[in-house]
Amino acid sequence: MFLASIGGYLLGSIPFGVVVSRWLGSPDPRLAGSRNVGFTNVLRVGGKKAGILTLIGDIGKGWLVGWIGTLLFHQESAILLVALASIVGHLHSVFLNFKGGKGVATALGAVLGVAPWVGLTLMVIWIGVVLLWKYSSGGALMAFGLFPIVALLFHQSWLFVLFAFLVAILIWSKHTDNLVRLWMGTERRIGDRPSDQVAPR
């Protein structure tokens, strides 16, 4: 289980936002926009293709780790620990000096790999809120704020509900600045251009 968790962490650490941006010749998301390596900032500074590929990569790595965990282990605690490792990897990537993104796409993928119907429900909530209000952060906060409730509605174990609370705390803690901006009405919507493009090196 330890080696699987390390593997999950390393896979989760792959910064697809940086990889995709370099591959496409787009601005480095760490130096542009909000300086975040996730989907929303890559979409703003690199365009739709870069954003979509980043989203697929981040969801995919989380899903792969969660799915492999279900194949390797029968104990739910081991599966959830490996899935959690991929999320922690994205938040604190070994390839980015233990910095990283906000974990939304990777967490969605990890939940999809472990509990597909729960993961799909979270994704529908996230997409629904984003389509309605155009706030990616608002969709993430709503989806993961409801994660423990969704887990209970799908009759998941108390261990899974605890996992849901922990993941929700991780995601919300990474969105404190977004919460303030949402409250103040200054949060940028999807489709808005960044206020600045590339920071000086």
mmCIF file of C-alpha atoms in Angstrom:
data_model
loop_
_atom_site.group_PDB
_atom_site.id
_atom_site.type_symbol
_atom_site.label_atom_id
_atom_site.label_comp_id
_atom_site.label_asym_id
_atom_site.label_seq_id
_atom_site.Cartn_x
_atom_site.Cartn_y
_atom_site.Cartn_z
ATOM 1 C CA MET A 1 0.000 0.000 0.000
ATOM 2 C CA PHE A 2 2.884 2.362 0.774
ATOM 3 C CA LEU A 3 4.425 1.900 -2.680
ATOM 4 C CA ALA A 4 1.016 2.320 -4.325
ATOM 5 C CA SER A 5 0.472 5.553 -2.395
ATOM 6 C CA ILE A 6 3.874 6.850 -3.481
ATOM 7 C CA GLY A 7 3.038 5.922 -7.069
ATOM 8 C CA GLY A 8 -0.321 7.666 -6.760
ATOM 9 C CA TYR A 9 1.352 10.754 -5.358
ATOM 10 C CA LEU A 10 3.922 10.849 -8.171
ATOM 11 C CA LEU A 11 1.294 10.413 -10.862
ATOM 12 C CA GLY A 12 -0.845 13.077 -9.224
ATOM 13 C CA SER A 13 2.187 15.363 -9.170
ATOM 14 C CA ILE A 14 2.444 15.509 -12.971
ATOM 15 C CA PRO A 15 1.600 19.171 -13.764
ATOM 16 C CA PHE A 16 -0.374 18.736 -16.967
ATOM 17 C CA GLY A 17 -1.011 22.476 -17.140
ATOM 18 C CA VAL A 18 2.722 23.087 -17.463
ATOM 19 C CA VAL A 19 3.341 20.083 -19.721
ATOM 20 C CA VAL A 20 0.524 20.987 -22.121
ATOM 21 C CA SER A 21 1.481 24.670 -22.206
ATOM 22 C CA ARG A 22 5.081 23.845 -23.091
ATOM 23 C CA TRP A 23 3.964 21.347 -25.722
ATOM 24 C CA LEU A 24 1.653 23.883 -27.375
ATOM 25 C CA GLY A 25 3.988 26.830 -26.926
ATOM 26 C CA SER A 26 1.490 28.615 -24.682
ATOM 27 C CA PRO A 27 2.458 30.927 -21.795
ATOM 28 C CA ASP A 28 3.654 29.159 -18.680
ATOM 29 C CA PRO A 29 0.593 29.214 -16.374
ATOM 30 C CA ARG A 30 2.904 29.709 -13.388
ATOM 31 C CA LEU A 31 3.904 33.087 -14.834
ATOM 32 C CA ALA A 32 0.599 34.301 -16.262
ATOM 33 C CA GLY A 33 -2.925 35.070 -15.127
ATOM 34 C CA SER A 34 -3.567 33.757 -11.636
ATOM 35 C CA ARG A 35 -0.270 31.758 -11.712
ATOM 36 C CA ASN A 36 -2.240 28.556 -11.176
ATOM 37 C CA VAL A 37 -1.422 25.393 -13.142
ATOM 38 C CA GLY A 38 -5.017 24.179 -13.305
ATOM 39 C CA PHE A 39 -7.629 24.122 -16.053
ATOM 40 C CA THR A 40 -9.177 27.551 -15.533
ATOM 41 C CA ASN A 41 -5.956 29.557 -15.667
ATOM 42 C CA VAL A 42 -4.532 27.503 -18.539
ATOM 43 C CA LEU A 43 -7.797 28.112 -20.424
ATOM 44 C CA ARG A 44 -7.474 31.866 -19.861
ATOM 45 C CA VAL A 45 -3.817 32.269 -20.776
ATOM 46 C CA GLY A 46 -3.363 29.421 -23.269
ATOM 47 C CA GLY A 47 -6.738 29.042 -24.976
ATOM 48 C CA LYS A 48 -9.365 26.333 -25.289
ATOM 49 C CA LYS A 49 -7.120 23.559 -26.606
ATOM 50 C CA ALA A 50 -4.610 23.964 -23.794
ATOM 51 C CA GLY A 51 -7.368 24.228 -21.208
ATOM 52 C CA ILE A 52 -9.244 21.152 -22.384
ATOM 53 C CA LEU A 53 -6.077 19.034 -22.609
ATOM 54 C CA THR A 54 -5.095 20.133 -19.107
ATOM 55 C CA LEU A 55 -8.553 19.230 -17.811
ATOM 56 C CA ILE A 56 -8.400 15.802 -19.443
ATOM 57 C CA GLY A 57 -4.911 15.180 -18.078
ATOM 58 C CA ASP A 58 -5.746 16.236 -14.532
ATOM 59 C CA ILE A 59 -9.012 14.288 -14.408
ATOM 60 C CA GLY A 60 -7.353 11.323 -16.110
ATOM 61 C CA LYS A 61 -4.470 11.007 -13.665
ATOM 62 C CA GLY A 62 -6.855 11.096 -10.699
ATOM 63 C CA TRP A 63 -9.156 8.535 -12.311
ATOM 64 C CA LEU A 64 -6.248 6.231 -13.202
ATOM 65 C CA VAL A 65 -4.905 6.237 -9.645
ATOM 66 C CA GLY A 66 -8.349 5.628 -8.151
ATOM 67 C CA TRP A 67 -9.169 2.877 -10.630
ATOM 68 C CA ILE A 68 -5.836 1.101 -10.160
ATOM 69 C CA GLY A 69 -6.389 1.306 -6.406
ATOM 70 C CA THR A 70 -9.664 -0.583 -6.770
ATOM 71 C CA LEU A 71 -7.857 -3.286 -8.772
ATOM 72 C CA LEU A 72 -4.946 -3.667 -6.372
ATOM 73 C CA PHE A 73 -6.737 -3.607 -3.036
ATOM 74 C CA HIS A 74 -9.853 -5.015 -1.448
ATOM 75 C CA GLN A 75 -9.701 -2.865 1.674
ATOM 76 C CA GLU A 76 -11.575 0.394 1.224
ATOM 77 C CA SER A 77 -9.102 2.221 3.461
ATOM 78 C CA ALA A 78 -6.214 1.303 1.138
ATOM 79 C CA ILE A 79 -8.139 2.335 -1.981
ATOM 80 C CA LEU A 80 -9.101 5.709 -0.519
ATOM 81 C CA LEU A 81 -5.579 6.358 0.744
ATOM 82 C CA VAL A 82 -4.125 5.771 -2.718
ATOM 83 C CA ALA A 83 -6.798 7.996 -4.293
ATOM 84 C CA LEU A 84 -6.083 10.706 -1.720
ATOM 85 C CA ALA A 85 -2.372 10.497 -2.550
ATOM 86 C CA SER A 86 -3.057 11.560 -6.140
ATOM 87 C CA ILE A 87 -4.933 14.646 -4.923
ATOM 88 C CA VAL A 88 -2.159 15.562 -2.507
ATOM 89 C CA GLY A 89 0.302 15.096 -5.374
ATOM 90 C CA HIS A 90 -1.532 17.655 -7.473
ATOM 91 C CA LEU A 91 -1.776 20.114 -4.574
ATOM 92 C CA HIS A 92 1.882 19.698 -3.594
ATOM 93 C CA SER A 93 3.706 18.477 -6.685
ATOM 94 C CA VAL A 94 7.227 17.160 -6.238
ATOM 95 C CA PHE A 95 7.912 18.481 -9.752
ATOM 96 C CA LEU A 96 6.921 22.045 -8.785
ATOM 97 C CA ASN A 97 8.819 22.347 -5.496
ATOM 98 C CA PHE A 98 5.771 21.024 -3.648
ATOM 99 C CA LYS A 99 3.486 23.691 -5.034
ATOM 100 C CA GLY A 100 0.600 22.871 -7.325
ATOM 101 C CA GLY A 101 -2.952 23.498 -8.414
ATOM 102 C CA LYS A 102 -6.196 23.611 -6.502
ATOM 103 C CA GLY A 103 -6.993 19.931 -6.969
ATOM 104 C CA VAL A 104 -10.502 20.121 -8.405
ATOM 105 C CA ALA A 105 -10.068 18.128 -11.623
ATOM 106 C CA THR A 106 -7.737 15.576 -10.032
ATOM 107 C CA ALA A 107 -10.125 15.080 -7.112
ATOM 108 C CA LEU A 108 -13.055 14.630 -9.496
ATOM 109 C CA GLY A 109 -11.042 12.020 -11.390
ATOM 110 C CA ALA A 110 -10.006 10.203 -8.224
ATOM 111 C CA VAL A 111 -13.615 9.974 -7.037
ATOM 112 C CA LEU A 112 -14.688 8.787 -10.498
ATOM 113 C CA GLY A 113 -12.125 6.001 -10.270
ATOM 114 C CA VAL A 114 -13.202 4.890 -6.807
ATOM 115 C CA ALA A 115 -16.970 5.521 -6.861
ATOM 116 C CA PRO A 116 -18.084 6.344 -10.428
ATOM 117 C CA TRP A 117 -21.663 7.396 -9.666
ATOM 118 C CA VAL A 118 -20.562 9.692 -6.872
ATOM 119 C CA GLY A 119 -17.892 11.172 -9.119
ATOM 120 C CA LEU A 120 -20.346 11.693 -11.979
ATOM 121 C CA THR A 121 -22.757 13.439 -9.618
ATOM 122 C CA LEU A 122 -20.025 15.805 -8.420
ATOM 123 C CA MET A 123 -19.066 16.500 -12.020
ATOM 124 C CA VAL A 124 -22.669 17.296 -12.950
ATOM 125 C CA ILE A 125 -22.908 19.712 -10.001
ATOM 126 C CA TRP A 126 -19.627 21.384 -10.974
ATOM 127 C CA ILE A 127 -20.545 21.697 -14.653
ATOM 128 C CA GLY A 128 -24.086 22.851 -13.817
ATOM 129 C CA VAL A 129 -22.894 25.666 -11.564
ATOM 130 C CA VAL A 130 -20.215 26.708 -14.069
ATOM 131 C CA LEU A 131 -22.726 26.817 -16.919
ATOM 132 C CA LEU A 132 -25.215 28.765 -14.823
ATOM 133 C CA TRP A 133 -22.926 31.350 -13.218
ATOM 134 C CA LYS A 134 -19.652 31.005 -15.210
ATOM 135 C CA TYR A 135 -17.569 30.688 -12.037
ATOM 136 C CA SER A 136 -15.255 27.663 -12.089
ATOM 137 C CA SER A 137 -14.377 28.233 -8.433
ATOM 138 C CA GLY A 138 -18.064 28.450 -7.522
ATOM 139 C CA GLY A 139 -18.699 25.110 -9.212
ATOM 140 C CA ALA A 140 -15.793 23.515 -7.372
ATOM 141 C CA LEU A 141 -16.864 24.892 -3.989
ATOM 142 C CA MET A 142 -20.454 23.778 -4.509
ATOM 143 C CA ALA A 143 -19.550 20.287 -5.749
ATOM 144 C CA PHE A 144 -17.072 19.501 -2.993
ATOM 145 C CA GLY A 145 -19.104 21.257 -0.331
ATOM 146 C CA LEU A 146 -21.851 18.766 -1.179
ATOM 147 C CA PHE A 147 -19.450 15.818 -1.503
ATOM 148 C CA PRO A 148 -20.154 14.323 1.960
ATOM 149 C CA ILE A 149 -23.915 14.664 1.405
ATOM 150 C CA VAL A 150 -23.676 13.040 -2.023
ATOM 151 C CA ALA A 151 -21.668 10.205 -0.462
ATOM 152 C CA LEU A 152 -24.421 9.638 2.097
ATOM 153 C CA LEU A 153 -27.129 9.754 -0.581
ATOM 154 C CA PHE A 154 -25.312 6.975 -2.451
ATOM 155 C CA HIS A 155 -25.104 4.931 0.782
ATOM 156 C CA GLN A 156 -21.331 5.009 0.947
ATOM 157 C CA SER A 157 -19.534 3.777 4.048
ATOM 158 C CA TRP A 158 -18.652 6.093 6.925
ATOM 159 C CA LEU A 159 -15.020 5.696 5.919
ATOM 160 C CA PHE A 160 -15.867 7.052 2.473
ATOM 161 C CA VAL A 161 -17.836 9.911 4.034
ATOM 162 C CA LEU A 162 -14.762 10.746 6.115
ATOM 163 C CA PHE A 163 -12.718 10.696 2.904
ATOM 164 C CA ALA A 164 -15.291 13.048 1.362
ATOM 165 C CA PHE A 165 -14.972 15.490 4.279
ATOM 166 C CA LEU A 166 -11.175 15.429 4.035
ATOM 167 C CA VAL A 167 -11.169 16.045 0.289
ATOM 168 C CA ALA A 168 -13.733 18.829 0.704
ATOM 169 C CA ILE A 169 -11.524 20.509 3.316
ATOM 170 C CA LEU A 170 -8.483 20.259 1.022
ATOM 171 C CA ILE A 171 -10.359 21.767 -1.920
ATOM 172 C CA TRP A 172 -11.998 24.536 0.109
ATOM 173 C CA SER A 173 -8.718 25.451 1.816
ATOM 174 C CA LYS A 174 -7.177 26.000 -1.617
ATOM 175 C CA HIS A 175 -10.042 28.322 -2.595
ATOM 176 C CA THR A 176 -9.976 30.816 0.281
ATOM 177 C CA ASP A 177 -8.951 33.667 -2.047
ATOM 178 C CA ASN A 178 -11.704 32.688 -4.475
ATOM 179 C CA LEU A 179 -14.230 32.718 -1.641
ATOM 180 C CA VAL A 180 -13.254 36.265 -0.759
ATOM 181 C CA ARG A 181 -13.484 37.389 -4.387
ATOM 182 C CA LEU A 182 -16.844 35.659 -4.848
ATOM 183 C CA TRP A 183 -18.124 37.446 -1.746
ATOM 184 C CA MET A 184 -16.759 40.793 -2.978
ATOM 185 C CA GLY A 185 -18.036 40.231 -6.517
ATOM 186 C CA THR A 186 -14.565 40.475 -8.049
ATOM 187 C CA GLU A 187 -14.040 36.838 -9.033
ATOM 188 C CA ARG A 188 -13.318 36.413 -12.748
ATOM 189 C CA ARG A 189 -15.702 34.302 -14.780
ATOM 190 C CA ILE A 190 -14.719 31.619 -17.262
ATOM 191 C CA GLY A 191 -13.995 33.319 -20.551
ATOM 192 C CA ASP A 192 -12.609 36.465 -18.943
ATOM 193 C CA ARG A 193 -9.113 37.344 -20.018
ATOM 194 C CA PRO A 194 -6.488 37.569 -17.287
ATOM 195 C CA SER A 195 -5.739 41.052 -16.003
ATOM 196 C CA ASP A 196 -2.079 40.482 -16.817
ATOM 197 C CA GLN A 197 -0.537 38.077 -19.236
ATOM 198 C CA VAL A 198 3.012 37.046 -18.386
ATOM 199 C CA ALA A 199 4.996 38.037 -15.363
ATOM 200 C CA PRO A 200 8.651 38.998 -15.831
ATOM 201 C CA ARG A 201 11.154 36.245 -15.174
#
